[in-house]
CSV table of C-alpha atoms and ligand atoms in Angstrom, one decimal:
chain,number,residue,atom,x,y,z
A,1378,UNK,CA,0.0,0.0,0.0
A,1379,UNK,CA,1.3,2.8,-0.8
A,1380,UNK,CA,2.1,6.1,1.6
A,1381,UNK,CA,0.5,9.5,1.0
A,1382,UNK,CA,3.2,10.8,-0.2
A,1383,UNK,CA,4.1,8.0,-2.9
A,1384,UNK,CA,0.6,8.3,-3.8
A,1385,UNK,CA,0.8,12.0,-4.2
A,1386,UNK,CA,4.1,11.5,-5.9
A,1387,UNK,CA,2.4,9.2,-8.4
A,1388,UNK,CA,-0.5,11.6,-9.3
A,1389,UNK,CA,1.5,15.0,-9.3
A,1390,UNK,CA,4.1,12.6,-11.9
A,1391,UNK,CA,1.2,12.5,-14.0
A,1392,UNK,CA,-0.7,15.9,-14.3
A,1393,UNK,CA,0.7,18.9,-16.6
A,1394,UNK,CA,-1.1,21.9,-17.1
A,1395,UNK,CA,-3.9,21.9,-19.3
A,1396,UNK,CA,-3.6,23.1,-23.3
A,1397,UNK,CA,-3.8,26.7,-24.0
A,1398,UNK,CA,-7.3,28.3,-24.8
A,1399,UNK,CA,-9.2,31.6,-25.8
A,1400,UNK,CA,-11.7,31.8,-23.0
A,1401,UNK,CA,-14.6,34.6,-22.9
A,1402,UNK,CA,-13.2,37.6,-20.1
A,1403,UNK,CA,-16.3,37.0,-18.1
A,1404,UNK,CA,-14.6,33.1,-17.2
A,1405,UNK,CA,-11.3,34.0,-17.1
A,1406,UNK,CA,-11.0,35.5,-13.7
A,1407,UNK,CA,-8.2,33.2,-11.3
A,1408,UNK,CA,-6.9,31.6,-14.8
A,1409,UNK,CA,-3.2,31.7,-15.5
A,1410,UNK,CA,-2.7,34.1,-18.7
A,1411,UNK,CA,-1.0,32.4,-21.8
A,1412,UNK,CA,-0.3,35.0,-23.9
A,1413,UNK,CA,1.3,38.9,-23.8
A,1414,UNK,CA,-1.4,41.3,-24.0
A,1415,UNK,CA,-0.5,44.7,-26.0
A,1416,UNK,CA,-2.2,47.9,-25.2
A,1417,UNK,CA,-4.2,49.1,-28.3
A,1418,UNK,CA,-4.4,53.0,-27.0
A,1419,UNK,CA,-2.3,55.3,-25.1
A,1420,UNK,CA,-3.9,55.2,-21.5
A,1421,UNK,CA,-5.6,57.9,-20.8
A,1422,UNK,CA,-6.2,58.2,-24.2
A,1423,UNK,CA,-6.5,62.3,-23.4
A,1424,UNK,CA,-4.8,64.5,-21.1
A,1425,UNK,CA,-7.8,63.6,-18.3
A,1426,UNK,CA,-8.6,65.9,-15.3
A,1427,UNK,CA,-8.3,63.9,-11.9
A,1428,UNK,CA,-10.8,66.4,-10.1
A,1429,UNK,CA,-14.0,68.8,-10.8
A,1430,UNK,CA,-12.5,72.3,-11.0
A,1431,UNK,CA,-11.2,74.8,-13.5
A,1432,UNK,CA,-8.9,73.9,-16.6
A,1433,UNK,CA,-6.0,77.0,-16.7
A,1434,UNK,CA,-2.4,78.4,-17.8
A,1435,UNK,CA,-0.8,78.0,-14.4
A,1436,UNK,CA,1.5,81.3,-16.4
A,1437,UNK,CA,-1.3,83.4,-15.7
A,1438,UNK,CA,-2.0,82.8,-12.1
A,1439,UNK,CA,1.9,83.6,-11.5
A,1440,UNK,CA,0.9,87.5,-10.6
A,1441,UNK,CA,-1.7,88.6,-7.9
A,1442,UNK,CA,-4.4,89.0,-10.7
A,1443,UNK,CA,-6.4,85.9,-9.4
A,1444,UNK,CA,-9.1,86.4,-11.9
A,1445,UNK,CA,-10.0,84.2,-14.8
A,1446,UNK,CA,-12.8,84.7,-17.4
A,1447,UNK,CA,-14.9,81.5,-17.5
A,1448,UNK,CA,-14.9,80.1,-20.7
A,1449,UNK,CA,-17.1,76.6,-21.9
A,1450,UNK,CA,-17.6,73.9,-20.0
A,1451,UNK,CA,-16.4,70.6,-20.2
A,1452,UNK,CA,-18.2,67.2,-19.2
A,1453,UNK,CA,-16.3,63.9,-19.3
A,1454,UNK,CA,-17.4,62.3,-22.2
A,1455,UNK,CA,-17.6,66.0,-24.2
A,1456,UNK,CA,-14.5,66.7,-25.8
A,1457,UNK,CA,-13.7,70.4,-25.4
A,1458,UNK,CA,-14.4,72.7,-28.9
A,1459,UNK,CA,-12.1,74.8,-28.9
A,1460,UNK,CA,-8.5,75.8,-27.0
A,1461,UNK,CA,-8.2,77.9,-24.3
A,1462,UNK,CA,-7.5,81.6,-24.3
A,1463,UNK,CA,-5.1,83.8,-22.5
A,1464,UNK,CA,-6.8,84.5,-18.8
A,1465,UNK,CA,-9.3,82.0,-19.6
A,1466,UNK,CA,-10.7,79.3,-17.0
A,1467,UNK,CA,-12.8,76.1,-18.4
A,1468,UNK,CA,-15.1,74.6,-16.1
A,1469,UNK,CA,-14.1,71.0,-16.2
A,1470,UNK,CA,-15.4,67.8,-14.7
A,1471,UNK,CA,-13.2,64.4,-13.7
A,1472,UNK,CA,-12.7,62.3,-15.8
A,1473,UNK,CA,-13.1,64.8,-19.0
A,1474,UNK,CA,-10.0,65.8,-21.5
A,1475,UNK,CA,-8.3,69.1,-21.0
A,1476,UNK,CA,-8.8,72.0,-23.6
A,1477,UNK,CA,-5.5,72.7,-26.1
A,1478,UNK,CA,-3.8,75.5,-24.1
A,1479,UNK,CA,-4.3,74.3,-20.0
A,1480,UNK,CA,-1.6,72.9,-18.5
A,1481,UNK,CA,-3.6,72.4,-14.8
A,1482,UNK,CA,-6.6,71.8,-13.2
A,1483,UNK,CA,-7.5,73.6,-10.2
A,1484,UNK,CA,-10.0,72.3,-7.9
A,1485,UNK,CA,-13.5,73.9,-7.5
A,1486,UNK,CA,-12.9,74.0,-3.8
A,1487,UNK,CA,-10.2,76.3,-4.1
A,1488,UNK,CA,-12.4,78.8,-6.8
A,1489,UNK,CA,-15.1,80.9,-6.6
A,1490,UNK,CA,-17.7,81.9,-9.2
A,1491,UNK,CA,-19.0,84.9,-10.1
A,1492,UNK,CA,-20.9,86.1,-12.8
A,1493,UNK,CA,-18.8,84.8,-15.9
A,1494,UNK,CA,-15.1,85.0,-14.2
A,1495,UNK,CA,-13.6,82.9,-11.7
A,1496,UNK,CA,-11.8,84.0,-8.6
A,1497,UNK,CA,-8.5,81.0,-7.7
A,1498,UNK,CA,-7.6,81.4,-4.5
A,1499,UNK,CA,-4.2,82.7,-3.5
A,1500,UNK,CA,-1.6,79.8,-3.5
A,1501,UNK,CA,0.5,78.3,-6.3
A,1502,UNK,CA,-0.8,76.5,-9.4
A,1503,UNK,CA,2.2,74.2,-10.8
A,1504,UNK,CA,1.9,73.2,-14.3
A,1505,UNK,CA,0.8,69.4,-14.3
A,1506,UNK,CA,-1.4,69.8,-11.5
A,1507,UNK,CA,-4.7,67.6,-11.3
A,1508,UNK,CA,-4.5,66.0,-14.7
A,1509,UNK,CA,-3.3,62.6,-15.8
A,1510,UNK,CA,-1.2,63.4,-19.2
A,1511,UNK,CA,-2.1,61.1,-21.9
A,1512,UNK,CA,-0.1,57.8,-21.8
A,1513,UNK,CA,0.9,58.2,-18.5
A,1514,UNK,CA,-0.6,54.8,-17.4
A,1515,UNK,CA,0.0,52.9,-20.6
A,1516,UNK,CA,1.8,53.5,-24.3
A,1517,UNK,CA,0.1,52.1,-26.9
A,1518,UNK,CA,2.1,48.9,-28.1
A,1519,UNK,CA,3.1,48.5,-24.5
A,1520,UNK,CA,3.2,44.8,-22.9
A,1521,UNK,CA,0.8,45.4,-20.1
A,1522,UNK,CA,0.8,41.8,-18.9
A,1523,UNK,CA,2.7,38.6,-19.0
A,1524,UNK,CA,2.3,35.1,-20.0
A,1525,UNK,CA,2.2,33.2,-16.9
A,1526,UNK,CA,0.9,35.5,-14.4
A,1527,UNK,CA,-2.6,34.7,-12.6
A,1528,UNK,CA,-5.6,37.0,-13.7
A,1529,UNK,CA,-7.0,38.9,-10.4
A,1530,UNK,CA,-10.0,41.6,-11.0
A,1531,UNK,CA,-7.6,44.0,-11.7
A,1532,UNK,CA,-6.1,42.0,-14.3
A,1533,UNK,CA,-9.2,41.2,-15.9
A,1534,UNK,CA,-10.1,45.3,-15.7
A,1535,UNK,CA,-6.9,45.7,-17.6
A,1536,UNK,CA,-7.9,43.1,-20.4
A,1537,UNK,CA,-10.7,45.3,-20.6
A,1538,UNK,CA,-9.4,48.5,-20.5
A,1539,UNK,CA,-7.2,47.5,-23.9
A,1540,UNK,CA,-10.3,46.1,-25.8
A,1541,UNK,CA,-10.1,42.5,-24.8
A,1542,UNK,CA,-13.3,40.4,-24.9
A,1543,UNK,CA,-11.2,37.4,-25.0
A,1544,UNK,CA,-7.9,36.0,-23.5
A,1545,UNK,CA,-5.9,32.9,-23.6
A,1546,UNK,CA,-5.4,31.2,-20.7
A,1547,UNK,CA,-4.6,27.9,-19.3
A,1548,UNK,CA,-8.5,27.6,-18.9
A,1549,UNK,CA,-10.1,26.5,-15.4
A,1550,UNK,CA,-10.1,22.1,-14.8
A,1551,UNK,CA,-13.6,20.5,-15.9
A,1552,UNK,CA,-14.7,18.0,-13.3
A,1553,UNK,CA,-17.5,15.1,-13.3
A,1554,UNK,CA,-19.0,14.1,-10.1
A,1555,UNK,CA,-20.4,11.1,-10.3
A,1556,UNK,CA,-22.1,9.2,-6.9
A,1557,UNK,CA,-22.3,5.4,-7.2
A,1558,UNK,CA,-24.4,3.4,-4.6
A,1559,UNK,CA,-28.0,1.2,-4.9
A,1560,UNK,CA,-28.9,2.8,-1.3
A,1561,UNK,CA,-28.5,6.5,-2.5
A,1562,UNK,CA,-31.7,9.0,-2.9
A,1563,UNK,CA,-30.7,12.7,-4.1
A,1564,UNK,CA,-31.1,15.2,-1.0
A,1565,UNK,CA,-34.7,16.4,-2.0
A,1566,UNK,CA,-35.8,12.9,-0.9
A,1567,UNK,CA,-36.6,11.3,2.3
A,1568,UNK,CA,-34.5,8.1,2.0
A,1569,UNK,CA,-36.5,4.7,2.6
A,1570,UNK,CA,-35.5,1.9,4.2
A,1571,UNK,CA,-31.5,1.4,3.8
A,1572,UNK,CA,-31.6,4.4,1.8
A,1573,UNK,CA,-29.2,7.6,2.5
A,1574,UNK,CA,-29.2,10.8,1.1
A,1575,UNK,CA,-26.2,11.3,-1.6
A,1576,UNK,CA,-24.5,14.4,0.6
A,1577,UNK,CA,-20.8,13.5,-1.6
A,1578,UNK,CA,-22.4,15.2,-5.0
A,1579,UNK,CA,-23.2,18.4,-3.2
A,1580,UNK,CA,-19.8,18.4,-1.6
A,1581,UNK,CA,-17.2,17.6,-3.9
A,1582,UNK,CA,-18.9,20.2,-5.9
A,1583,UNK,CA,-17.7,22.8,-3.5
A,1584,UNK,CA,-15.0,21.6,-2.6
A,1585,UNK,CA,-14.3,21.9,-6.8
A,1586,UNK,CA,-15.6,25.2,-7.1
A,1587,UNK,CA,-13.5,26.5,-4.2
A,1588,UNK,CA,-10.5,24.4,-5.7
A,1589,UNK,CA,-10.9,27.2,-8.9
A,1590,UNK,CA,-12.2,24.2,-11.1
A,1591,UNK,CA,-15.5,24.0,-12.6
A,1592,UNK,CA,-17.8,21.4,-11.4
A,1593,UNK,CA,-21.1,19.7,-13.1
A,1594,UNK,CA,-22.7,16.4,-10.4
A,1595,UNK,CA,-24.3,13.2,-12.8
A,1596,UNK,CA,-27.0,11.7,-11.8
A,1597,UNK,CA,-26.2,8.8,-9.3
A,1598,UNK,CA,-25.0,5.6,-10.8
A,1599,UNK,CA,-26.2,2.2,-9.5
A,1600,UNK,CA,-24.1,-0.6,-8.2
A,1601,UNK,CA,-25.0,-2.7,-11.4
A,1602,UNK,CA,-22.1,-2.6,-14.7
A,1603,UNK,CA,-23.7,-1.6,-17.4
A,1604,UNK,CA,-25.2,1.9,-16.6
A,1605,UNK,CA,-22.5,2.6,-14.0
A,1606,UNK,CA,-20.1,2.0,-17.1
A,1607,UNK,CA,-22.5,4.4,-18.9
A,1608,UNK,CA,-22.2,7.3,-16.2
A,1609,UNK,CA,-18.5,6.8,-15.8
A,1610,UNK,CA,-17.7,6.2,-19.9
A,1611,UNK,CA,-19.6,10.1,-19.9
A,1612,UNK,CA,-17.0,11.6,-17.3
A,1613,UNK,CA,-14.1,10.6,-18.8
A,1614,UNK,CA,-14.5,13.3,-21.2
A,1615,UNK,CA,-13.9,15.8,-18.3
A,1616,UNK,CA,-10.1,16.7,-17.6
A,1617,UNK,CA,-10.9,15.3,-14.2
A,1618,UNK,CA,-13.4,12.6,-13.3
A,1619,UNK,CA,-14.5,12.4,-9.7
A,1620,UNK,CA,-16.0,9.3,-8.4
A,1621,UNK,CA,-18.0,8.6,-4.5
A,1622,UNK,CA,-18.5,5.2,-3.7
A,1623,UNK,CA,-17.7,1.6,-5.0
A,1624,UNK,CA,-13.8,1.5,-4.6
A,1625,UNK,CA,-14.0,-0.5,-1.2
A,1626,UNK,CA,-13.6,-4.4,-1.2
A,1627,UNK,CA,-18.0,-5.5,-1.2
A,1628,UNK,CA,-19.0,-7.3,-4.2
A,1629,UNK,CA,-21.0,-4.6,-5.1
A,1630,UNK,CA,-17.6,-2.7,-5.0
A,1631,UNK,CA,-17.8,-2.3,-9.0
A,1632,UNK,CA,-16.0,1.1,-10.2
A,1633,UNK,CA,-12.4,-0.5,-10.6
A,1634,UNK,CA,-13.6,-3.3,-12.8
A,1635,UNK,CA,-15.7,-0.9,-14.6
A,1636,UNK,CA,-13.0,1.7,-15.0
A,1637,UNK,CA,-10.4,-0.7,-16.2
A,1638,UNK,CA,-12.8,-2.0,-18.8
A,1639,UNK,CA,-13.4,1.6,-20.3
A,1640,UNK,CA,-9.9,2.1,-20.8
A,1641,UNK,CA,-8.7,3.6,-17.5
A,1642,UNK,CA,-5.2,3.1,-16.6
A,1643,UNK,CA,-4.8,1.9,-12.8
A,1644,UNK,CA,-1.9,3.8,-11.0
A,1645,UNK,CA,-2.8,2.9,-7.7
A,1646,UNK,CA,-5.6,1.7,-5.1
A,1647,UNK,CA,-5.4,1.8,-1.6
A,1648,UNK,CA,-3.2,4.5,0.4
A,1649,UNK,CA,-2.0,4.5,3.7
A,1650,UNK,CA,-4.1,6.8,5.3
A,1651,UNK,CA,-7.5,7.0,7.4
A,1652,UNK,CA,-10.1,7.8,6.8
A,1653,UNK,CA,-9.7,6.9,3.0
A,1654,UNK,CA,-7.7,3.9,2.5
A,1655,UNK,CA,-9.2,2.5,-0.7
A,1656,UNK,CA,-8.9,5.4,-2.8
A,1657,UNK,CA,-8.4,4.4,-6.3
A,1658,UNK,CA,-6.5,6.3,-9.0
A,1659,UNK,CA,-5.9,6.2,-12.8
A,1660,UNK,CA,-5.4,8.1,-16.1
A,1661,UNK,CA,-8.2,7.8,-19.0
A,1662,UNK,CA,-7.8,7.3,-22.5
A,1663,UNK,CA,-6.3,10.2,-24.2
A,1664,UNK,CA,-8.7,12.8,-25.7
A,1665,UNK,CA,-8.7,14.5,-28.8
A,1666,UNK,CA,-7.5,17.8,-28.1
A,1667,UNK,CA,-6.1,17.3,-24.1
A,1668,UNK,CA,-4.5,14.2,-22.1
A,1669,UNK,CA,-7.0,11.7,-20.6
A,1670,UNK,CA,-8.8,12.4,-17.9
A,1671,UNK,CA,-7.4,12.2,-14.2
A,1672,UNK,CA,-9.8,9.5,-12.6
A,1673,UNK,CA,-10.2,9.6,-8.8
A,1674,UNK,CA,-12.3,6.9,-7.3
A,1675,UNK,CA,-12.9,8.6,-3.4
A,1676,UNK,CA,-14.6,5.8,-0.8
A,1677,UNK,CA,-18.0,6.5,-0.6
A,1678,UNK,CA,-18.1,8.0,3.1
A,1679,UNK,CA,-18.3,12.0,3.2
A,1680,UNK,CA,-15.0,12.5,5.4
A,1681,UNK,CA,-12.7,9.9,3.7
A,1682,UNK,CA,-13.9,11.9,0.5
A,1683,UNK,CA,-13.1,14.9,1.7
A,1684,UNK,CA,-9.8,14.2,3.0
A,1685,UNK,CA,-9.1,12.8,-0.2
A,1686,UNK,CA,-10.2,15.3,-2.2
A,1687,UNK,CA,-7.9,18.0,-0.4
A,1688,UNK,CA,-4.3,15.3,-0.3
A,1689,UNK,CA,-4.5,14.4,-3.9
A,1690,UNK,CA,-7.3,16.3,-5.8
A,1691,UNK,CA,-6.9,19.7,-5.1
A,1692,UNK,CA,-3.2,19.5,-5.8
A,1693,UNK,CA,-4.0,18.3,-9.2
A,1694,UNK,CA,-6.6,20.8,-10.2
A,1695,UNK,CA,-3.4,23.4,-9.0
A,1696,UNK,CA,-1.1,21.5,-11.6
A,1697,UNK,CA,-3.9,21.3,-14.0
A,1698,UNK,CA,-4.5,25.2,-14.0
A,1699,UNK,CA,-0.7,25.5,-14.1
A,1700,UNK,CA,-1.1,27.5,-10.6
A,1701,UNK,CA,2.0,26.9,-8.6
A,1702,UNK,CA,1.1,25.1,-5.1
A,1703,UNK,CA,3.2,21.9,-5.0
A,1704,UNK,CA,0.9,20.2,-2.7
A,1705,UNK,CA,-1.5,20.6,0.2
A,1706,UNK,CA,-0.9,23.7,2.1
A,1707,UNK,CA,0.4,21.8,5.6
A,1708,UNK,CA,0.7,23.7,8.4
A,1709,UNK,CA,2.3,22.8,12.1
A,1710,UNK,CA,0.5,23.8,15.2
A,1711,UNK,CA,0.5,23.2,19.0
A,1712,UNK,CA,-2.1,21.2,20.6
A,1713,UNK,CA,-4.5,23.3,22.7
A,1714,UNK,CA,-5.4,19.7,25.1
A,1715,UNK,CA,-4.0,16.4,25.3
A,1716,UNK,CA,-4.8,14.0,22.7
A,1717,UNK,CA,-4.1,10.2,22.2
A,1718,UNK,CA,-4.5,8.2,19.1
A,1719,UNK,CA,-3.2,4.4,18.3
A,1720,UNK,CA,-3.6,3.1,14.7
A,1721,UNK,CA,-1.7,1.3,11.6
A,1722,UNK,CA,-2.4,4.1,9.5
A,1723,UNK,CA,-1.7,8.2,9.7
A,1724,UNK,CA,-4.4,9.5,10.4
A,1725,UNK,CA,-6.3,13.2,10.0
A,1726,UNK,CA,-8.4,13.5,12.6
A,1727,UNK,CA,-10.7,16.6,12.1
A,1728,UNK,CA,-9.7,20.0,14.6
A,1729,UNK,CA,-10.0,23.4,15.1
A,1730,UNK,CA,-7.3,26.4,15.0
A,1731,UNK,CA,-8.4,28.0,18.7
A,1732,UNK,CA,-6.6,31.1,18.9
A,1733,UNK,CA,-4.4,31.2,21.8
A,1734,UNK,CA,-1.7,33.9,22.3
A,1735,UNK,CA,1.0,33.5,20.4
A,1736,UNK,CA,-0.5,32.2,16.8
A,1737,UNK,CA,-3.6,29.5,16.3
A,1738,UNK,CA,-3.2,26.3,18.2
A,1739,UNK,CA,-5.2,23.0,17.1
A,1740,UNK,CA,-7.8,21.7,18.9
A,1741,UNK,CA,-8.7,17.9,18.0
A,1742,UNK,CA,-12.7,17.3,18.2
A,1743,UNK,CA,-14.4,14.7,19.1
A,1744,UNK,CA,-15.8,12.8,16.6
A,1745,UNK,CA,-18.3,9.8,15.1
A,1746,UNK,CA,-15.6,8.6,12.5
A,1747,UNK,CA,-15.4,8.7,8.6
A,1748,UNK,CA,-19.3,9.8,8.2
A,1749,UNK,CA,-19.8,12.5,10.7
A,1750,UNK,CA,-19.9,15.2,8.8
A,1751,UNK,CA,-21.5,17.6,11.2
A,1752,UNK,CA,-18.0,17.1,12.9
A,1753,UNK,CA,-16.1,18.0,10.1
A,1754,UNK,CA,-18.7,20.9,9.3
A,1755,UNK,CA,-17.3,22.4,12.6
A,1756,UNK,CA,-13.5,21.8,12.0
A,1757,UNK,CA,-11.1,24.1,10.5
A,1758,UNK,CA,-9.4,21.3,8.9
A,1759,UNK,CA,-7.5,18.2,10.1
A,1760,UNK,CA,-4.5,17.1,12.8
A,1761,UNK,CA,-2.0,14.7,10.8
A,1762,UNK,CA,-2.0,12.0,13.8
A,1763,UNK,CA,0.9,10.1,12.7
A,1764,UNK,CA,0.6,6.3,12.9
A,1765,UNK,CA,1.5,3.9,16.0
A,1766,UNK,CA,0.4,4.5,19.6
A,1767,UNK,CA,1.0,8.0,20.5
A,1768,UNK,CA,-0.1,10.1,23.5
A,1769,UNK,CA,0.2,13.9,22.5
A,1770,UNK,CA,0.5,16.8,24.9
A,1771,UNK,CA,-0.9,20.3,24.8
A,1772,UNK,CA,2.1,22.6,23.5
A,1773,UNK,CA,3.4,19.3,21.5
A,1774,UNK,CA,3.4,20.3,17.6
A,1775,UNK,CA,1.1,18.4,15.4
A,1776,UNK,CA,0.8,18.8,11.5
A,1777,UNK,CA,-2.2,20.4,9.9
A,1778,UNK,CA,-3.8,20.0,6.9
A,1779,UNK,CA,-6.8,23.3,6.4
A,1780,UNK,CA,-10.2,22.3,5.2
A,1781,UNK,CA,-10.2,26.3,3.4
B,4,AMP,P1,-18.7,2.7,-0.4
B,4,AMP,O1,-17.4,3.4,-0.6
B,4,AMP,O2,-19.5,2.6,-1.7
B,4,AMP,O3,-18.5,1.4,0.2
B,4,AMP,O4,-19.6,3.5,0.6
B,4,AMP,C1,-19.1,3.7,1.9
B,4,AMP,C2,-20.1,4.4,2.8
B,4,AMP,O5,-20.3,5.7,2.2
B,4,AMP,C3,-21.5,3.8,2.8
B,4,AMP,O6,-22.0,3.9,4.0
B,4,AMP,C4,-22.3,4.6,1.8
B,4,AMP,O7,-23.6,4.5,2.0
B,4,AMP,C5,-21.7,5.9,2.0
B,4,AMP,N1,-21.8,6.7,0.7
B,4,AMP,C6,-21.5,6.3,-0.5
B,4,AMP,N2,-21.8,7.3,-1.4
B,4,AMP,C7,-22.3,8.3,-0.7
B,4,AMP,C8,-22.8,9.6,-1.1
B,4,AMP,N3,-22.8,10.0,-2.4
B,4,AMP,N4,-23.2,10.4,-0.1
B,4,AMP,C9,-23.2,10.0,1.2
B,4,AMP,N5,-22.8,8.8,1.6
B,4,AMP,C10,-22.3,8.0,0.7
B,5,MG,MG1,-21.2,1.8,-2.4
């Protein structure tokens, strides 16, 4: 069996990041950019007042003559007609172009009006003053941003700002969700007898969504071959296919079989960890224009999914989106109370960061085992218990892996 690290070695060997692709603005927030982007226009495109005031000649405010004759006014979005005279003041707004002539803006607060000249109060006006000069921000033909670099909002404003509708991009991980299990009813039912409600579909989709992937849940597959290999043969076209349920050693245990049969690839099954041990994982066919899909097969109870999901999934959908992480984000903490633990596997036991002092210390909770999720719904993550008999102190440092 092997460790979680092996394991993680073994799937991190075999994810790149995903091909190149145009991708609409509106979905390429959080995407890594693939291309240069040149700016099309000077930025501002026009010398652009910063404030609501008066366009001038800071020459002729040099003297103690303070008064101006008010000439047009100008509104952003109005381009001025006509350049501004000696002694003149324009009334400008922010955000609109200065006239041919001004060289500052002063601000309305420091002016006063009166019928058809403007008084500007006594202190100097510097030549520059108030405006952005045009290109200040940006040249056009300028590289404004590099390949490689992750799009935040201001990145995306950017793309905008130089005309872009479209951007390529290492584009954001597709995911399947597919739940397997005869006892499953979808959460608007009341489950009948043996039934359960199928909480993994709902879950993994978050946890996907929060991993920057984009998630779509299948209906749930039945324990019987031939329409679980239907559901399954459907998610394969996805760059990762996610699978609850069926990897454990029951005879109705069917996704390995089925997976192998549709082409699959086994890596591995079975890690040394709890909750989780039977996770299965393998590489689909290739597809047309991208690598086969990654195929995760998580055990079918909502904890060992979850703690699967953030060791070996989430780092994938990272690699896959060519985001730079290099595994699960482990932190070490000290115990807040005493804590003992004896078994033949690590194990990540679900806590919570207490703040106490001098930084967050962990705080193991009590729990149910590998279904309690109202537990883990509680926790800020989970304590890496390592494996053997072990009785833990409070101030002793434990390993932490956040559920965030
Ligand atoms: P399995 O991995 O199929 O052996 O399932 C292990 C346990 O997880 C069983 O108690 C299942 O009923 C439960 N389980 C499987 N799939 C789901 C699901 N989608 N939602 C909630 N519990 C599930
Ligand atoms: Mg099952």
């Amino acid at each position: 069996m092997l460790t979680v690290e092996a394991a993680q070695r073994a799937v991190m060997g075999r994810v790149g990041p995903l091909p190149l692709r145009s991708r609409p603005l509106g979905e390429a927030s959080g995407c890594v950019l693939g291309e240069e982007v040149l700016a099309d226009l000077d930025q501002p495109p026009f010398d652009k007042s910063q404030v609501d005031g008066f366009a001038v000649r800071a020459a002729d405010l040099r003297g103690d003559d303070r008064w101006l004759m008010l000439g047009e006014e100008i509104a952003a979005g109005r381009p001025p007609t006509r350049p501004l005279g000696p002694r003149e003041a324009a009334a400008i707004m922010t955000g609109a172009p200065l006239p041919p002539g001004a060289d500052a803006v002063v601000m309305i607060e420091k002016t006063q009006r009166v019928e058809g000249r403007v008084l500007v109060a006594a202190e100097g006006v510097r030549p520059g003053q108030n405006y952005l000069a045009r290109g200040r921000e940006i040249r056009a033909g300028e590289a404004v941003l590099r390949p490689g670099g992750r799009l935040n909002a201001a990145a995306i404003g950017l793309l905008a700002s130089v005309g872009r509708t479209e951007v390529v991009v290492v584009p954001r991980p597709r995911v399947v969700v597919v739940p397997t299990g005869d006892e499953l009813v979808e959460p608007d039912r009341v489950p009948g007898p043996g039934q359960i409600r199928n909480s993994n579909a709902a879950m993994l989709r978050a946890l996907v969504l929060g991993g920057g992937a984009d998630a779509e849940a299948l209906p749930i597959a039945p324990d019987e071959p031939g329409p679980l290999a239907e559901v399954l043969g459907r998610g394969l076209a996805a760059d990762v296919l996610l699978i609850t349920g069926g990897v454990s050693a029951g005879t109705r245990d069917l996704v390995p079989g089925t997976l192998e049969r549709l082409g699959v690839a086994p890596v591995f099954h079975k890690v040394r960890l709890r909750p989780g041990k039977p996770l299965w994982f393998g590489v689909g066919p290739p597809r047309s224009e991208a690598p086969g899909a990654l195929v995760f097969g998580l055990p079918g109870n909502p904890v060992s999914g979850i703690v699967g999901f953030l060791l070996f999934v989430r780092p994938a959908l990272d690699a896959l989106a060519a985001r730079t992480g290099g595994g699960p984000p482990i932190t070490a903490h000290r115990l807040l109370r005493p804590c003992s633990h004896v078994g033949d596997r690590p194990t990540y036991h679900p806590a919570r960061l207490v703040e106490a002092g001098d930084g967050p210390a962990l705080e193991p909770l009590d729990w149910a085992g590998s279904s309690d999720l109202r537990t883990v719904a509680g926790a800020d993550g989970f304590a890496i218990l390592p494996e053997g008999e072990h009785t833990f102190e409070p101030g002793e440092i434990v390993n932490f892996l956040p559920l965030g």
